[in-house]
Amino acid sequence: MLRLSTYARLITVETEKAPQFIDITEEVERAVAEAGLTEGIALIYSRHTTAAIRINENEPLLLHDMAEFLERLAPRDCAYSHNDFSIRTVNMTEDECPNGHAHCQHLLLGASEAVPIIGGRLQLGRWQRIFLVELDRPRTREVLVQIIGE
Ligand code: ZN
């Protein structure tokens, strides 16, 4: 009989720039070890609309290529209505920054990845690493790792 249990761990990340690809694979592996589950799924989830979670290769030149790719898709200096504080009234905070580009880039990347756990280990492929992708500016970011399994 399947006896499901769950485990959750919040990972806090201080980012330094945008875009920035921060490899959080080891933190996620630590959470999997702490959870002590052998078969299941790890959900890696960003609690933000301008910081994404993605699996890709950690190769410095590729990270540079992907940063430029994001910039081409949604350039920082394009016109975004979200950045026009003379007309915007919704969700305005005291330290509001123009970040329409970061939201649009996040739309393409997404907030989460799910990775299978078999034999107590994340089933990442040889070149697969888990990244928090900062798209806005240096911030404190929260990544929730929830593990479900037995
Ligand atoms: Zn915004």
PDB file of C-alpha atoms and ligand atoms in Angstrom:
ATOM      1  CA  MET A   1       0.000   0.000   0.000  1.00  0.00           C
ATOM      2  CA  LEU A   2       1.204   3.471  -0.879  1.00  0.00           C
ATOM      3  CA  ARG A   3       1.872   5.648   2.160  1.00  0.00           C
ATOM      4  CA  LEU A   4       2.362   9.162   0.921  1.00  0.00           C
ATOM      5  CA  SER A   5       4.096  11.751   3.011  1.00  0.00           C
ATOM      6  CA  THR A   6       5.172  15.294   2.296  1.00  0.00           C
ATOM      7  CA  TYR A   7       8.088  17.479   3.224  1.00  0.00           C
ATOM      8  CA  ALA A   8       8.649  21.177   2.560  1.00  0.00           C
ATOM      9  CA  ARG A   9      11.722  23.359   2.827  1.00  0.00           C
ATOM     10  CA  LEU A  10      12.083  27.052   2.038  1.00  0.00           C
ATOM     11  CA  ILE A  11      15.357  28.047   0.379  1.00  0.00           C
ATOM     12  CA  THR A  12      16.337  31.724   0.595  1.00  0.00           C
ATOM     13  CA  VAL A  13      18.578  33.135  -2.124  1.00  0.00           C
ATOM     14  CA  GLU A  14      20.239  36.573  -2.251  1.00  0.00           C
ATOM     15  CA  THR A  15      20.544  37.556  -5.895  1.00  0.00           C
ATOM     16  CA  GLU A  16      23.103  40.036  -7.242  1.00  0.00           C
ATOM     17  CA  LYS A  17      21.982  41.114 -10.710  1.00  0.00           C
ATOM     18  CA  ALA A  18      19.575  40.378 -13.545  1.00  0.00           C
ATOM     19  CA  PRO A  19      19.459  38.236 -15.410  1.00  0.00           C
ATOM     20  CA  GLN A  20      21.315  35.870 -13.100  1.00  0.00           C
ATOM     21  CA  PHE A  21      21.260  32.074 -13.202  1.00  0.00           C
ATOM     22  CA  ILE A  22      21.804  30.707  -9.689  1.00  0.00           C
ATOM     23  CA  ASP A  23      22.432  26.979  -9.449  1.00  0.00           C
ATOM     24  CA  ILE A  24      20.377  25.704  -6.491  1.00  0.00           C
ATOM     25  CA  THR A  25      20.746  21.980  -7.279  1.00  0.00           C
ATOM     26  CA  GLU A  26      22.755  21.220  -4.120  1.00  0.00           C
ATOM     27  CA  GLU A  27      20.178  22.925  -1.878  1.00  0.00           C
ATOM     28  CA  VAL A  28      17.408  20.908  -3.522  1.00  0.00           C
ATOM     29  CA  GLU A  29      19.436  17.688  -3.100  1.00  0.00           C
ATOM     30  CA  ARG A  30      19.868  18.560   0.595  1.00  0.00           C
ATOM     31  CA  ALA A  31      16.105  18.952   0.946  1.00  0.00           C
ATOM     32  CA  VAL A  32      15.578  15.560  -0.720  1.00  0.00           C
ATOM     33  CA  ALA A  33      18.046  13.956   1.705  1.00  0.00           C
ATOM     34  CA  GLU A  34      16.328  15.590   4.688  1.00  0.00           C
ATOM     35  CA  ALA A  35      12.922  14.449   3.485  1.00  0.00           C
ATOM     36  CA  GLY A  36      14.117  10.851   3.607  1.00  0.00           C
ATOM     37  CA  LEU A  37      11.648   9.716   0.945  1.00  0.00           C
ATOM     38  CA  THR A  38      12.834   7.164  -1.590  1.00  0.00           C
ATOM     39  CA  GLU A  39      10.181   7.394  -4.309  1.00  0.00           C
ATOM     40  CA  GLY A  40       8.328  10.551  -5.250  1.00  0.00           C
ATOM     41  CA  ILE A  41       8.475  13.985  -6.828  1.00  0.00           C
ATOM     42  CA  ALA A  42      10.242  17.177  -5.840  1.00  0.00           C
ATOM     43  CA  LEU A  43       8.487  20.382  -6.817  1.00  0.00           C
ATOM     44  CA  ILE A  44      10.812  23.387  -6.944  1.00  0.00           C
ATOM     45  CA  TYR A  45       8.692  26.520  -6.853  1.00  0.00           C
ATOM     46  CA  SER A  46       9.547  30.233  -6.979  1.00  0.00           C
ATOM     47  CA  ARG A  47       7.250  32.451  -4.914  1.00  0.00           C
ATOM     48  CA  HIS A  48       7.813  35.381  -7.291  1.00  0.00           C
ATOM     49  CA  THR A  49       6.588  36.845 -10.577  1.00  0.00           C
ATOM     50  CA  THR A  50      10.035  38.065 -11.668  1.00  0.00           C
ATOM     51  CA  ALA A  51      12.230  35.144 -10.570  1.00  0.00           C
ATOM     52  CA  ALA A  52      11.825  31.842 -12.395  1.00  0.00           C
ATOM     53  CA  ILE A  53      12.808  28.205 -11.898  1.00  0.00           C
ATOM     54  CA  ARG A  54      14.392  26.381 -14.819  1.00  0.00           C
ATOM     55  CA  ILE A  55      16.427  23.258 -15.496  1.00  0.00           C
ATOM     56  CA  ASN A  56      19.340  23.706 -17.873  1.00  0.00           C
ATOM     57  CA  GLU A  57      23.095  23.258 -18.218  1.00  0.00           C
ATOM     58  CA  ASN A  58      25.506  25.149 -15.976  1.00  0.00           C
ATOM     59  CA  GLU A  59      28.093  26.201 -18.553  1.00  0.00           C
ATOM     60  CA  PRO A  60      29.244  29.833 -18.245  1.00  0.00           C
ATOM     61  CA  LEU A  61      29.140  30.701 -21.969  1.00  0.00           C
ATOM     62  CA  LEU A  62      25.690  29.136 -22.272  1.00  0.00           C
ATOM     63  CA  LEU A  63      24.448  31.132 -19.267  1.00  0.00           C
ATOM     64  CA  HIS A  64      25.671  34.259 -21.073  1.00  0.00           C
ATOM     65  CA  ASP A  65      23.851  33.157 -24.263  1.00  0.00           C
ATOM     66  CA  MET A  66      20.619  32.524 -22.336  1.00  0.00           C
ATOM     67  CA  ALA A  67      20.851  35.929 -20.611  1.00  0.00           C
ATOM     68  CA  GLU A  68      21.182  37.592 -24.025  1.00  0.00           C
ATOM     69  CA  PHE A  69      18.319  35.474 -25.379  1.00  0.00           C
ATOM     70  CA  LEU A  70      16.034  36.722 -22.582  1.00  0.00           C
ATOM     71  CA  GLU A  71      17.128  40.304 -23.263  1.00  0.00           C
ATOM     72  CA  ARG A  72      16.254  39.896 -26.973  1.00  0.00           C
ATOM     73  CA  LEU A  73      12.825  38.429 -26.168  1.00  0.00           C
ATOM     74  CA  ALA A  74      11.826  41.139 -23.696  1.00  0.00           C
ATOM     75  CA  PRO A  75      14.379  43.989 -23.680  1.00  0.00           C
ATOM     76  CA  ARG A  76      14.707  45.967 -20.453  1.00  0.00           C
ATOM     77  CA  ASP A  77      14.424  49.311 -22.300  1.00  0.00           C
ATOM     78  CA  CYS A  78      11.235  48.571 -24.261  1.00  0.00           C
ATOM     79  CA  ALA A  79       8.024  50.402 -23.385  1.00  0.00           C
ATOM     80  CA  TYR A  80       5.872  48.505 -20.856  1.00  0.00           C
ATOM     81  CA  SER A  81       2.585  49.895 -19.493  1.00  0.00           C
ATOM     82  CA  HIS A  82       3.457  48.213 -16.159  1.00  0.00           C
ATOM     83  CA  ASN A  83       6.414  50.654 -15.949  1.00  0.00           C
ATOM     84  CA  ASP A  84       4.331  53.788 -16.560  1.00  0.00           C
ATOM     85  CA  PHE A  85       3.775  54.981 -13.002  1.00  0.00           C
ATOM     86  CA  SER A  86       1.865  58.044 -14.277  1.00  0.00           C
ATOM     87  CA  ILE A  87      -1.055  55.799 -15.279  1.00  0.00           C
ATOM     88  CA  ARG A  88      -0.571  52.674 -13.151  1.00  0.00           C
ATOM     89  CA  THR A  89      -2.599  52.414  -9.946  1.00  0.00           C
ATOM     90  CA  VAL A  90      -2.634  48.672  -9.151  1.00  0.00           C
ATOM     91  CA  ASN A  91      -0.102  46.835  -6.919  1.00  0.00           C
ATOM     92  CA  MET A  92       2.061  49.927  -6.480  1.00  0.00           C
ATOM     93  CA  THR A  93       4.519  49.763  -3.569  1.00  0.00           C
ATOM     94  CA  GLU A  94       6.803  52.449  -2.103  1.00  0.00           C
ATOM     95  CA  ASP A  95       9.897  50.924  -3.717  1.00  0.00           C
ATOM     96  CA  GLU A  96       8.228  50.068  -7.008  1.00  0.00           C
ATOM     97  CA  CYS A  97      10.758  49.584  -9.818  1.00  0.00           C
ATOM     98  CA  PRO A  98      10.059  49.463 -13.560  1.00  0.00           C
ATOM     99  CA  ASN A  99      10.261  45.731 -14.281  1.00  0.00           C
ATOM    100  CA  GLY A 100       7.840  44.979 -17.123  1.00  0.00           C
ATOM    101  CA  HIS A 101      10.613  43.143 -18.971  1.00  0.00           C
ATOM    102  CA  ALA A 102      11.185  40.825 -15.967  1.00  0.00           C
ATOM    103  CA  HIS A 103       7.500  39.829 -15.810  1.00  0.00           C
ATOM    104  CA  CYS A 104       7.411  39.130 -19.560  1.00  0.00           C
ATOM    105  CA  GLN A 105      10.601  37.017 -19.359  1.00  0.00           C
ATOM    106  CA  HIS A 106       9.130  35.140 -16.387  1.00  0.00           C
ATOM    107  CA  LEU A 107       6.004  34.417 -18.424  1.00  0.00           C
ATOM    108  CA  LEU A 108       8.186  32.433 -20.848  1.00  0.00           C
ATOM    109  CA  LEU A 109      10.210  30.593 -18.189  1.00  0.00           C
ATOM    110  CA  GLY A 110       7.685  29.735 -15.477  1.00  0.00           C
ATOM    111  CA  ALA A 111       7.594  29.445 -11.710  1.00  0.00           C
ATOM    112  CA  SER A 112       8.393  25.779 -11.142  1.00  0.00           C
ATOM    113  CA  GLU A 113       9.987  22.521 -12.182  1.00  0.00           C
ATOM    114  CA  ALA A 114       9.156  18.994 -10.990  1.00  0.00           C
ATOM    115  CA  VAL A 115      11.882  16.341 -10.743  1.00  0.00           C
ATOM    116  CA  PRO A 116      11.284  12.617 -10.108  1.00  0.00           C
ATOM    117  CA  ILE A 117      12.900  11.001  -7.069  1.00  0.00           C
ATOM    118  CA  ILE A 118      13.823   7.331  -7.414  1.00  0.00           C
ATOM    119  CA  GLY A 119      15.906   5.432  -4.900  1.00  0.00           C
ATOM    120  CA  GLY A 120      16.130   8.565  -2.772  1.00  0.00           C
ATOM    121  CA  ARG A 121      17.849  10.562  -5.526  1.00  0.00           C
ATOM    122  CA  LEU A 122      16.798  13.330  -7.872  1.00  0.00           C
ATOM    123  CA  GLN A 123      16.702  11.865 -11.366  1.00  0.00           C
ATOM    124  CA  LEU A 124      18.549  14.699 -13.085  1.00  0.00           C
ATOM    125  CA  GLY A 125      20.304  13.938 -16.340  1.00  0.00           C
ATOM    126  CA  ARG A 126      24.056  14.332 -16.729  1.00  0.00           C
ATOM    127  CA  TRP A 127      23.949  18.046 -17.629  1.00  0.00           C
ATOM    128  CA  GLN A 128      20.779  19.043 -15.863  1.00  0.00           C
ATOM    129  CA  ARG A 129      21.016  21.585 -13.052  1.00  0.00           C
ATOM    130  CA  ILE A 130      18.230  23.459 -11.295  1.00  0.00           C
ATOM    131  CA  PHE A 131      18.382  27.242 -11.512  1.00  0.00           C
ATOM    132  CA  LEU A 132      16.676  30.141  -9.844  1.00  0.00           C
ATOM    133  CA  VAL A 133      16.657  32.771 -12.592  1.00  0.00           C
ATOM    134  CA  GLU A 134      16.660  36.338 -11.288  1.00  0.00           C
ATOM    135  CA  LEU A 135      15.025  38.593 -13.884  1.00  0.00           C
ATOM    136  CA  ASP A 136      14.441  41.856 -11.993  1.00  0.00           C
ATOM    137  CA  ARG A 137      17.223  43.191  -9.713  1.00  0.00           C
ATOM    138  CA  PRO A 138      19.195  42.144  -6.614  1.00  0.00           C
ATOM    139  CA  ARG A 139      16.581  40.798  -4.212  1.00  0.00           C
ATOM    140  CA  THR A 140      15.977  38.242  -1.501  1.00  0.00           C
ATOM    141  CA  ARG A 141      14.172  35.353  -3.171  1.00  0.00           C
ATOM    142  CA  GLU A 142      12.244  32.425  -1.737  1.00  0.00           C
ATOM    143  CA  VAL A 143      12.161  29.011  -3.375  1.00  0.00           C
ATOM    144  CA  LEU A 144       9.850  26.404  -1.917  1.00  0.00           C
ATOM    145  CA  VAL A 145      10.849  22.772  -2.341  1.00  0.00           C
ATOM    146  CA  GLN A 146       7.959  20.418  -1.675  1.00  0.00           C
ATOM    147  CA  ILE A 147       8.588  16.710  -1.789  1.00  0.00           C
ATOM    148  CA  ILE A 148       5.784  14.199  -2.046  1.00  0.00           C
ATOM    149  CA  GLY A 149       6.325  10.483  -1.958  1.00  0.00           C
ATOM    150  CA  GLU A 150       6.979   7.477   0.210  1.00  0.00           C
TER     151      GLU A 150
HETATM  152 ZN    ZN B   1       6.322  44.534 -11.465  1.00  0.00          ZN
END
